[in-house]
Short mmCIF file of C-alpha atoms in Angstrom, two decimals:
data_model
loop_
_atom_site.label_atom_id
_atom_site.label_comp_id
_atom_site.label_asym_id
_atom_site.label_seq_id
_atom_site.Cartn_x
_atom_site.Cartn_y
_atom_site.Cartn_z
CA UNK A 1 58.16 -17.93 53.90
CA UNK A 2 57.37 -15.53 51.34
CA UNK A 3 57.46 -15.53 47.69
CA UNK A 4 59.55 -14.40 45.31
CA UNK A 5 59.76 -14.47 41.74
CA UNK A 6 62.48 -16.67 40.11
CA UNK A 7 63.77 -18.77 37.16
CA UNK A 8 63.73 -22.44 36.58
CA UNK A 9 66.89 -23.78 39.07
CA UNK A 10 69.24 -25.83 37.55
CA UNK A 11 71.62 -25.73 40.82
CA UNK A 12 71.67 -25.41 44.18
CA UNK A 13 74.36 -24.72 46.72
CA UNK A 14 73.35 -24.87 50.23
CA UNK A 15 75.22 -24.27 53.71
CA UNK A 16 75.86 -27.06 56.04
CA UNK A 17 75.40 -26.80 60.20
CA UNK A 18 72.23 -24.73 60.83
CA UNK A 19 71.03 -24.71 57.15
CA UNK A 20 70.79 -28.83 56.08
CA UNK A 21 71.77 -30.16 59.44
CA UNK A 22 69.97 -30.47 63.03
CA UNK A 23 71.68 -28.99 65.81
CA UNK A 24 72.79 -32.80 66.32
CA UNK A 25 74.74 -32.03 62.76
CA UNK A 26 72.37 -34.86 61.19
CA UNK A 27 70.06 -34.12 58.18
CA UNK A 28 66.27 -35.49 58.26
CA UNK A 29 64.99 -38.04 56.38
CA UNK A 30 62.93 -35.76 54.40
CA UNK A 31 66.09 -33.27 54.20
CA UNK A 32 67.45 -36.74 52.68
CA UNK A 33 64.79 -37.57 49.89
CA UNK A 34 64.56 -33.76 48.91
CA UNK A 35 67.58 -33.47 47.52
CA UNK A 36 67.10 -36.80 45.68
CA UNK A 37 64.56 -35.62 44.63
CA UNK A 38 65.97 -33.01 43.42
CA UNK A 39 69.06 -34.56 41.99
CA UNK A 40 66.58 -37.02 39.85
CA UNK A 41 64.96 -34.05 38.30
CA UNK A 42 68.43 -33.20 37.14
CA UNK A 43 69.18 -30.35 39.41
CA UNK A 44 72.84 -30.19 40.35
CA UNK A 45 73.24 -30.21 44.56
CA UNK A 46 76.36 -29.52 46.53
CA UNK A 47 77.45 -28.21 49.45
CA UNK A 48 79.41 -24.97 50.83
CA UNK A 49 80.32 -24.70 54.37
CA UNK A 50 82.82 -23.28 56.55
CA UNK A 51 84.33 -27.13 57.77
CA UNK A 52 87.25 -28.43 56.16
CA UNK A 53 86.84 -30.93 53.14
CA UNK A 54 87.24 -33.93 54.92
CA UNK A 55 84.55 -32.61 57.78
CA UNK A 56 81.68 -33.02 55.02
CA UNK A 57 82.76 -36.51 53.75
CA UNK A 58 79.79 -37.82 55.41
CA UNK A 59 76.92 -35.12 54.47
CA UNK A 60 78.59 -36.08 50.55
CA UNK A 61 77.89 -39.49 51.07
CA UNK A 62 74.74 -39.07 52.84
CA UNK A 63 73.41 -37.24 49.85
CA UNK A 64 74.88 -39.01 46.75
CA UNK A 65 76.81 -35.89 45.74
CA UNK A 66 78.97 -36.31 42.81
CA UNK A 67 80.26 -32.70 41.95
CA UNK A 68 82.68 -30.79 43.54
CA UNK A 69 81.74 -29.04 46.86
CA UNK A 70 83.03 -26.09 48.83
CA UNK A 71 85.39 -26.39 52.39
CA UNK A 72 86.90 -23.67 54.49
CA UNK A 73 83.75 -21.27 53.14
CA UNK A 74 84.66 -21.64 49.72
CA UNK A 75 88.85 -21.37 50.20
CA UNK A 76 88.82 -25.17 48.84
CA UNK A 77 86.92 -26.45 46.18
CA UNK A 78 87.20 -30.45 46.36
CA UNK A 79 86.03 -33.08 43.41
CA UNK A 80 84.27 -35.93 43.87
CA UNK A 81 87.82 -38.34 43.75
CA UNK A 82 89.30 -36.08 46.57
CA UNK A 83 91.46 -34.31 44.45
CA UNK A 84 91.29 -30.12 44.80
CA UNK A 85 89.60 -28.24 41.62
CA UNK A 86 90.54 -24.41 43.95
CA UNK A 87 91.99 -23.68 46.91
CA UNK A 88 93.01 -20.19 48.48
CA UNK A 89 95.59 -19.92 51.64
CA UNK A 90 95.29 -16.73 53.89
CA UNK A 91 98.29 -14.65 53.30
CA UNK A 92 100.44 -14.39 56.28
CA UNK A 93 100.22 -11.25 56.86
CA UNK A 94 96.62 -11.45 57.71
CA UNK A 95 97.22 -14.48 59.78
CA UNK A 96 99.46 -12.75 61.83
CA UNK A 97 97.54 -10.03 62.20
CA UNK A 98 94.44 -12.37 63.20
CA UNK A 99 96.44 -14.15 65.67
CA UNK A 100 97.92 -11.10 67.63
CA UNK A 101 94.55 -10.00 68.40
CA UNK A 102 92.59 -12.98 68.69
CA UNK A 103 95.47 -14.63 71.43
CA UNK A 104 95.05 -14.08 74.82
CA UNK A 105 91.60 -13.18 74.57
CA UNK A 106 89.50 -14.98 77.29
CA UNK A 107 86.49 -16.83 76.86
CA UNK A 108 88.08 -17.24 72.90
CA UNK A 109 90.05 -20.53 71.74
CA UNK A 110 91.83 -19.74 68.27
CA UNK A 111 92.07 -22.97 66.24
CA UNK A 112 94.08 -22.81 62.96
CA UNK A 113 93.14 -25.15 59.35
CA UNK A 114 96.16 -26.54 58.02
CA UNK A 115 97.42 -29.33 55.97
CA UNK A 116 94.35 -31.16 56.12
CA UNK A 117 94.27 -30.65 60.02
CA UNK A 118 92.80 -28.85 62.74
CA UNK A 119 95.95 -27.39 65.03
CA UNK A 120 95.41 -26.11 68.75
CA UNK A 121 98.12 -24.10 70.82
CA UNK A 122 96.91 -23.49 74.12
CA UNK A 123 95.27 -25.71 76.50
CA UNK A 124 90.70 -26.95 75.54
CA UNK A 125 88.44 -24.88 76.22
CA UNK A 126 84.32 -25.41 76.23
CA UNK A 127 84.36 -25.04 72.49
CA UNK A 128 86.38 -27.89 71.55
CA UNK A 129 84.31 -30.75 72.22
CA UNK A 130 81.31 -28.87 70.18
CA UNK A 131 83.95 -28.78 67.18
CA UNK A 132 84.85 -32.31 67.64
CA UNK A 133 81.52 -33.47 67.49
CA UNK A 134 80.35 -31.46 64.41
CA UNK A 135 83.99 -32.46 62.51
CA UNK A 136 83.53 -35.91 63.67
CA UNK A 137 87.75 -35.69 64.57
CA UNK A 138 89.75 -33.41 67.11
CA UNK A 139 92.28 -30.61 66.91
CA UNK A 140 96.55 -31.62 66.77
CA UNK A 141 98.29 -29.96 69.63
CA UNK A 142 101.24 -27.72 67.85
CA UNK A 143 103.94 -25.26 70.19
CA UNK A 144 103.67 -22.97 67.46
CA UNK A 145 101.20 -21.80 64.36
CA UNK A 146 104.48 -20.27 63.16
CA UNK A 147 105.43 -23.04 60.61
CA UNK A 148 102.07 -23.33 59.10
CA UNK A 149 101.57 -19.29 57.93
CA UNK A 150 102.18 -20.03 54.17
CA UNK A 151 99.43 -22.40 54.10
CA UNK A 152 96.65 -21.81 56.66
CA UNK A 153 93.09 -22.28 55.29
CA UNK A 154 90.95 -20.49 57.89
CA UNK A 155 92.06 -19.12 60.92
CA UNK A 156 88.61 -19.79 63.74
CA UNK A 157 88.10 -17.28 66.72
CA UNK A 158 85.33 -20.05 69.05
CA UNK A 159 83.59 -18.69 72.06
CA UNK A 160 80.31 -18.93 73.92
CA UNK A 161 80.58 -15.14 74.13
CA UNK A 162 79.19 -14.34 70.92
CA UNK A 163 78.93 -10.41 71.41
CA UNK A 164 83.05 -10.65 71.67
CA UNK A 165 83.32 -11.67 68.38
CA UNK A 166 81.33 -9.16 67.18
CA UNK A 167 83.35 -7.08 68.90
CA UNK A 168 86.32 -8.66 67.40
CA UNK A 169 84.99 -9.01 64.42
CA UNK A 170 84.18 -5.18 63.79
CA UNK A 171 88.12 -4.63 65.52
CA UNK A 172 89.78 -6.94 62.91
CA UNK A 173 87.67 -6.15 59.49
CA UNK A 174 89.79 -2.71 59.17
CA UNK A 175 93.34 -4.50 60.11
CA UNK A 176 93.09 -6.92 57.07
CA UNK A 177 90.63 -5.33 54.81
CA UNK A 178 91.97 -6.16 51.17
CA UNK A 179 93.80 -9.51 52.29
CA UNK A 180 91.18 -11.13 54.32
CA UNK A 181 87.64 -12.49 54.82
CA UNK A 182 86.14 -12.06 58.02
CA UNK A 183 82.74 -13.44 58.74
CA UNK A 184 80.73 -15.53 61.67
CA UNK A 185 79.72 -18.98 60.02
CA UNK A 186 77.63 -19.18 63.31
CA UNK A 187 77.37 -16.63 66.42
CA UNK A 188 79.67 -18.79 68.17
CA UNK A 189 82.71 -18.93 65.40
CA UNK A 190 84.13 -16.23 63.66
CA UNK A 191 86.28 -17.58 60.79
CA UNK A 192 89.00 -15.59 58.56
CA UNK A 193 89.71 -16.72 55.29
CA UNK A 194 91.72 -15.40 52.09
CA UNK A 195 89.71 -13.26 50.36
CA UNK A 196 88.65 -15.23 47.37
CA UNK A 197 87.70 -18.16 50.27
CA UNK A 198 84.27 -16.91 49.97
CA UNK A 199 81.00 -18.50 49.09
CA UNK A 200 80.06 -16.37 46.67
CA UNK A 201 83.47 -16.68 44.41
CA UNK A 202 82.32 -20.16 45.29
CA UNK A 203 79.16 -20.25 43.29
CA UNK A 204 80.52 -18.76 40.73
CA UNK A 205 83.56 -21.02 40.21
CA UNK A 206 81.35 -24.08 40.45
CA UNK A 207 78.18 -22.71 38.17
CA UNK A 208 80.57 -22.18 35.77
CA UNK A 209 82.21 -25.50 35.63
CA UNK A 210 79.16 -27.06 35.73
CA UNK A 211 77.87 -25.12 32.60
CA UNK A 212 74.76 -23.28 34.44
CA UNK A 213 73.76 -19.44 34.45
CA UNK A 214 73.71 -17.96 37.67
CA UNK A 215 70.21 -16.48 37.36
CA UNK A 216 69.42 -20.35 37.44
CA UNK A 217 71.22 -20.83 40.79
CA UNK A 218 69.94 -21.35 44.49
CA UNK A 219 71.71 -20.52 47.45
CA UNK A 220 70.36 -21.67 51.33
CA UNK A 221 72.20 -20.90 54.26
CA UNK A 222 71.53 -18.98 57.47
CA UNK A 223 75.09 -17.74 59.04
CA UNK A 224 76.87 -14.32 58.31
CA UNK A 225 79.50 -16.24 55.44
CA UNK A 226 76.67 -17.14 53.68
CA UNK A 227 75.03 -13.44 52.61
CA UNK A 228 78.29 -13.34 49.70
CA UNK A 229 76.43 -16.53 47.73
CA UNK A 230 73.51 -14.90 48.14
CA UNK A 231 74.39 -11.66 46.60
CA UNK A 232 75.49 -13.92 43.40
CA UNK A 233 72.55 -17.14 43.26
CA UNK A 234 69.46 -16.07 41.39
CA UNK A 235 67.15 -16.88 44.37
CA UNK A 236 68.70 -16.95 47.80
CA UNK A 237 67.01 -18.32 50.47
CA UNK A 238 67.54 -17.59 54.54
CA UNK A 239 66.81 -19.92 57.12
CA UNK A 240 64.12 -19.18 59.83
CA UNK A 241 66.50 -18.96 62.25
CA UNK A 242 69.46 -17.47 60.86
CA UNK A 243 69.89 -13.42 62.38
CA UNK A 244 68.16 -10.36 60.91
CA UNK A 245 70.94 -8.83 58.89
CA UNK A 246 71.08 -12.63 57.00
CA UNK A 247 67.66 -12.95 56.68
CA UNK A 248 67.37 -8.96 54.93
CA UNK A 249 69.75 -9.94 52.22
CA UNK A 250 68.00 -13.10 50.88
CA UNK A 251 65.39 -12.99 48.27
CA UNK A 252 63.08 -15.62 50.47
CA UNK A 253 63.36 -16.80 54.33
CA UNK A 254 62.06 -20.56 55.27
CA UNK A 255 61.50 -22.07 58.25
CA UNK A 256 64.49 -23.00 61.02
CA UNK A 257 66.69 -26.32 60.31
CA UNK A 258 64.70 -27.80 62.98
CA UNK A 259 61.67 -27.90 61.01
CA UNK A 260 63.76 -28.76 57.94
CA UNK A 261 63.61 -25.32 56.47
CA UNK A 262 65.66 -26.05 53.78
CA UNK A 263 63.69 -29.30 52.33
CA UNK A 264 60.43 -26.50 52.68
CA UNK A 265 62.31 -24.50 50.40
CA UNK A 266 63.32 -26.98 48.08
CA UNK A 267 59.84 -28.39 47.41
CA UNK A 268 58.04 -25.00 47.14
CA UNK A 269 60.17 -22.82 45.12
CA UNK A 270 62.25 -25.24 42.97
CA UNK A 271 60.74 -28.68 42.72
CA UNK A 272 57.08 -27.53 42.69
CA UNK A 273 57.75 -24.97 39.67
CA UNK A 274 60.03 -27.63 37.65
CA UNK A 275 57.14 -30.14 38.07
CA UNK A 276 54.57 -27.87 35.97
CA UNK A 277 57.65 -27.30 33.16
#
């Protein structure tokens, strides 16, 4: 972890799965009393991550957050009663563009976000039951995505063949460039999203009802959606084991969310320096 010079934070927005979470998709105890911690010391906390709203129900709970928070990577921004402050659809023309390429790709299972659910086409693959563990729910079996392309949320490419999606990534950026988002929460998913569903429009939207200046604004995360918050927070901070192109763009790495990078973070660069105010 190295240092970096940065102003007193008033509010932090961190990623979910491989940032706050163990691979089991649990936070620590001491992931737990840091952002107390922080929250006592009158820092806003909330979350951004790539799941759907009602996905991160639990981790909102689990850490006494009472602001809004960001699903779908920012494409839904959700208040504490449930209702929704934001929320961006994919235009159908990039889902349709998304789904011809992405279908009948082996080794990939596409999964589509609408209507508060997650819909599946074709028959499980080896990704579902990691999805249905993290979501704590599983996918509705539709015939068609056809009635849902005026509303989809995120549009998820899954596969244990993570140098596909790269591949497919790279192939589909250029096909939908000016309509879509298209960025790998984790090596394993590669999401697409409308192109305000973004993290970083994220930040801004929710600094900005909340009042505070984004120089005085964290962001943690460690996946490829989560370089666009960084590129707008006023100290961004990279996870240990996040890859080398996420890592470059962030002011400060910390360690892995195995050794509860993100509390180390917390309690060096922003609760340590508010302590001495």
């Amino acid at each position: 972890m190295s240092d970096a010079p940065i102003h007193p934070i008033r509010f932090v927005l961190s990623d979910m799965d491989g940032t706050l979470l163990h691979p089991d998709h649990l936070p620590s105890q001491r992931t737990i009393d840091t952002v107390r911690a922080l929250r006592e010391m009158g820092v806003f906390f909330s979350l951004a991550s790539g799941r759907p709203p009602k996905a991160m129900l639990q981790m909102v709970e689990a850490f006494g957050i009472d602001i809004p928070v960001a699903g779908f990577n920012g494409g839904t921004l959700i208040n504490p009663d449930g209702s929704i402050l934001v929320a961006h659809h994919l235009p159908a023309e990039a889902a349709l563009v998304a789904l011809a390429l992405f279908s009948g790709v082996a080794e990939v299972e596409v999964w589509v976000f609408a209507d508060g659910d997650w819909l599946r086409r074709d028959v499980p693959g080896p990704m579902e039951p990691r999805e249905a563990a993290g979501l704590g729910y599983g996918p509705v079996v539709v015939k068609s995505f056809e009635p849902y392309l005026d509303r989809i949320d995120k549009i998820v490419a899954a596969s244990l063949n993570a140098p596909l999606l790269v591949e497919l990534e790279a192939r589909l950026q250029p096909k939908v460039q000016g309509l879509a988002q298209v960025s790998r929460s984790q090596p394993v998913y590669l999401d697409v999203t409308a192109m305000l569903a973004n993290k970083g429009d994220a930040l801004r939207t929710l600094a900005a009802h909340l009042g505070v200046p984004l120089e005085q604004t964290a962001a943690i995360g460690d996946g490829g959606n989560d370089p666009a918050m960084f590129h707008v927070a006023g100290l961004s901070i990279a996870m240990g084991q996040a890859e080398e192109v996420v890592k470059r763009q962030a002011n400060v790495v910390t360690g892995s969310n195995v050794e509860d990078g993100a509390a180390q973070a917390i309690e060096r660069f922003i609760l340590a320096p508010r302590s001495t105010l």
